[in-house]
Short mmCIF file of C-alpha atoms in Angstrom, two decimals:
data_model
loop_
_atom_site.label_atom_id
_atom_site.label_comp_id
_atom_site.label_asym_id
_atom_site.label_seq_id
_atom_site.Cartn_x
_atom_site.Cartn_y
_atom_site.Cartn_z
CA UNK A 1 -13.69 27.33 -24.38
CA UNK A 2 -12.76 23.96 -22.67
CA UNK A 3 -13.09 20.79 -24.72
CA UNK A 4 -16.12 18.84 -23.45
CA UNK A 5 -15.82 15.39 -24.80
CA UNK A 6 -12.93 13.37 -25.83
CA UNK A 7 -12.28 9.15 -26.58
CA UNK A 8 -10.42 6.95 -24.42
CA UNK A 9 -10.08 3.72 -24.20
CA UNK A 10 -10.51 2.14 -19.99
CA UNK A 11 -8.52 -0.60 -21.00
CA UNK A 12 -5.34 1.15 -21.92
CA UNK A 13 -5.10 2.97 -18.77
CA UNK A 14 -6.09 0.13 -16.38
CA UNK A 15 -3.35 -1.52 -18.47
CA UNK A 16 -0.57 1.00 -17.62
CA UNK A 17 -1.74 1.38 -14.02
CA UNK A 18 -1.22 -2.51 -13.84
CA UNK A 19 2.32 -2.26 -15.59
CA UNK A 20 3.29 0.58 -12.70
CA UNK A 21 1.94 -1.61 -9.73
CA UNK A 22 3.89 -4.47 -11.44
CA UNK A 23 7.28 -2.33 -11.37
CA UNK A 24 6.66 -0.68 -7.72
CA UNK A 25 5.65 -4.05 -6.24
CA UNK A 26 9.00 -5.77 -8.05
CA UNK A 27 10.86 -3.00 -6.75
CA UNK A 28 9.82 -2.97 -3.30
CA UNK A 29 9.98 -6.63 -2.87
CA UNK A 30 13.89 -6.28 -3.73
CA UNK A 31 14.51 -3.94 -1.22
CA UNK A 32 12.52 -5.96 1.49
CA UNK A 33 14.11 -8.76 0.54
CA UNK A 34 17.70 -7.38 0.69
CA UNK A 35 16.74 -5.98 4.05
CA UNK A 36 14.76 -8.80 6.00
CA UNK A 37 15.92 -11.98 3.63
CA UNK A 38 14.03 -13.82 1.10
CA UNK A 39 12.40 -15.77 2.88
CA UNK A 40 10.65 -13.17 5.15
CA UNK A 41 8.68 -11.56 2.38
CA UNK A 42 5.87 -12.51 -0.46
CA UNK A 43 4.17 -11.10 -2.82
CA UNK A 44 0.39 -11.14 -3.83
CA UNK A 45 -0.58 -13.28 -0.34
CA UNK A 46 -3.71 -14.43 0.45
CA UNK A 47 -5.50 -12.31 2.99
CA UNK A 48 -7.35 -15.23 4.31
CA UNK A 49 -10.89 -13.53 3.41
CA UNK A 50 -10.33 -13.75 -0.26
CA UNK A 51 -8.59 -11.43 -1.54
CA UNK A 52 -4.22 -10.93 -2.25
CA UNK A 53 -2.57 -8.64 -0.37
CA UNK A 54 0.54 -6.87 -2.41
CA UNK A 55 3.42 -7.55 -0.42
CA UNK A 56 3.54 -8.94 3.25
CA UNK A 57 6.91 -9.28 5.32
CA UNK A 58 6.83 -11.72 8.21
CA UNK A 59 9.32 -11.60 10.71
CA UNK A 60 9.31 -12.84 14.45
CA UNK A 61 5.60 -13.80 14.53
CA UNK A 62 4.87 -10.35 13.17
CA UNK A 63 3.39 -8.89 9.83
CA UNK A 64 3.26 -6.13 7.74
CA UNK A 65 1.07 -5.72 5.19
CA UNK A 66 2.04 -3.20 2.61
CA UNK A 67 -0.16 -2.02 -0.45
CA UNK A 68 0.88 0.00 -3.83
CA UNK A 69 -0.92 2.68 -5.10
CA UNK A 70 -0.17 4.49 -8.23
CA UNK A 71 -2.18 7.41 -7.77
CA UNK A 72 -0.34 10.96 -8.12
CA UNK A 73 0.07 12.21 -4.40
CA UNK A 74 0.70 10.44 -0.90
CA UNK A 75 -3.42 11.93 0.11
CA UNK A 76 -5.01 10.04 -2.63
CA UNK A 77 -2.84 6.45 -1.78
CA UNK A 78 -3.69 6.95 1.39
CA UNK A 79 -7.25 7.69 0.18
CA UNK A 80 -7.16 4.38 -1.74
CA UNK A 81 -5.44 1.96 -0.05
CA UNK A 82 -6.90 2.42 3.67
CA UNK A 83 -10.08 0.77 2.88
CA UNK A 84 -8.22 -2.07 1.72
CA UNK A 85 -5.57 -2.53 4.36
CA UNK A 86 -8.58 -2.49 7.07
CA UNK A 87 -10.50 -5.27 5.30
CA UNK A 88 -6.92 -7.17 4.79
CA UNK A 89 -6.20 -7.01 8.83
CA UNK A 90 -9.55 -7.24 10.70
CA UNK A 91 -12.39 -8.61 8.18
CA UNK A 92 -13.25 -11.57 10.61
CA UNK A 93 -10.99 -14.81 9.78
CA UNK A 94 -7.92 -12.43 8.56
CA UNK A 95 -4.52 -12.34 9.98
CA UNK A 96 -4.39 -9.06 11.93
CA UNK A 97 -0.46 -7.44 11.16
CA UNK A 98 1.30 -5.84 13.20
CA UNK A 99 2.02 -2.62 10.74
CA UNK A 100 0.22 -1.19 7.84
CA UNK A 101 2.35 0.06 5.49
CA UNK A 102 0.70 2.43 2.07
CA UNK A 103 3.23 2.26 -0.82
CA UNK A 104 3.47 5.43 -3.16
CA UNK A 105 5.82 6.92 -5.14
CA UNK A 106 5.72 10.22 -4.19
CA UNK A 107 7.30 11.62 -0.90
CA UNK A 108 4.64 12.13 2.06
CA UNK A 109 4.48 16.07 3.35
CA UNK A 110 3.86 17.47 6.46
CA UNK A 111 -0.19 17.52 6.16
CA UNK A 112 0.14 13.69 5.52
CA UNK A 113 2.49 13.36 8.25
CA UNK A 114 0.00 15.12 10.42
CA UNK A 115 -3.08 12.84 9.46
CA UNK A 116 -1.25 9.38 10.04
CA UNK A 117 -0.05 10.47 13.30
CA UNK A 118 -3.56 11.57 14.10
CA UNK A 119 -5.41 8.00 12.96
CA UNK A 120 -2.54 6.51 15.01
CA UNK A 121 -3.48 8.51 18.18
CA UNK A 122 -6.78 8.37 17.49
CA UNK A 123 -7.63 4.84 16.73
CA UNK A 124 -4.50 3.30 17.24
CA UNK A 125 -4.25 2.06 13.58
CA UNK A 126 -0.45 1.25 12.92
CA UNK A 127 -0.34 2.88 9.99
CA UNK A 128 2.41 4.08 7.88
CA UNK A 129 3.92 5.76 4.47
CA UNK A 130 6.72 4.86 2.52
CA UNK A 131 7.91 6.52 -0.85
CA UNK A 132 9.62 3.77 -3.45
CA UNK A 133 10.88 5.59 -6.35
CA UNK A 134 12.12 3.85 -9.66
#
């Protein structure tokens, strides 16, 4: 028989999700930064429509907004962090990039290789995956 209740606190697990973000966005920001230079790249910038975008690189007039997600597989990040990237780059008064990067930390497969391509083709969204593992 399958347990049917149990006690959690929300608060402890919105807690460690936060402390994960925290370490993936630190992480990726160092390796952006050793790439493209210091300067190029910030963390938690304003969107322009009020809200913080995790980590944007601008370089020749162009930018990339990239956003963390610490859920489990590369489907649900890109499940989560779509939404947001959309509202970051076209919600009217924002700063449309040039790229859309979804951060996760586990490696994309084929199927999610398949569906970016496809909302690429399909709507021309310049979307993209990238794995950061610490």
């Amino acid at each position: 028989k399958k347990v049917t209740t149990a006690k959690a606190t929300l608060t402890e697990k919105e807690l460690d999700l936060d402390l994960r973000h925290n370490l993936l966005q630190e992480a990726l920001y160092h390796r952006l930064a050793s790439k493209y230079g210091n300067e190029t790249v910030r963390t938690e910038q304003p969107s322009g429509v009020g809200t913080q975008i995790d980590v944007v690189v601008k370089m020749k007039g162009e930018y990339w907004f990239y956003e963390i997600k610490t859920a489990l597989t590369p489907r649900a990040c890109l499940r989560e962090a779509i939404g947001q990237l959309l509202e970051y780059g076209y919600w009217p008064g924002a700063q449309e990039p040039n790229r859309f990067i979804v951060v996760g930390e586990s490696l994309i497969d084929e199927d999610g290789q398949e569906y970016i391509l496809r909302l690429r083709k399909q709507f021309s969204l310049p979307i993209e995956y990238e794995a950061i593992v610490i």
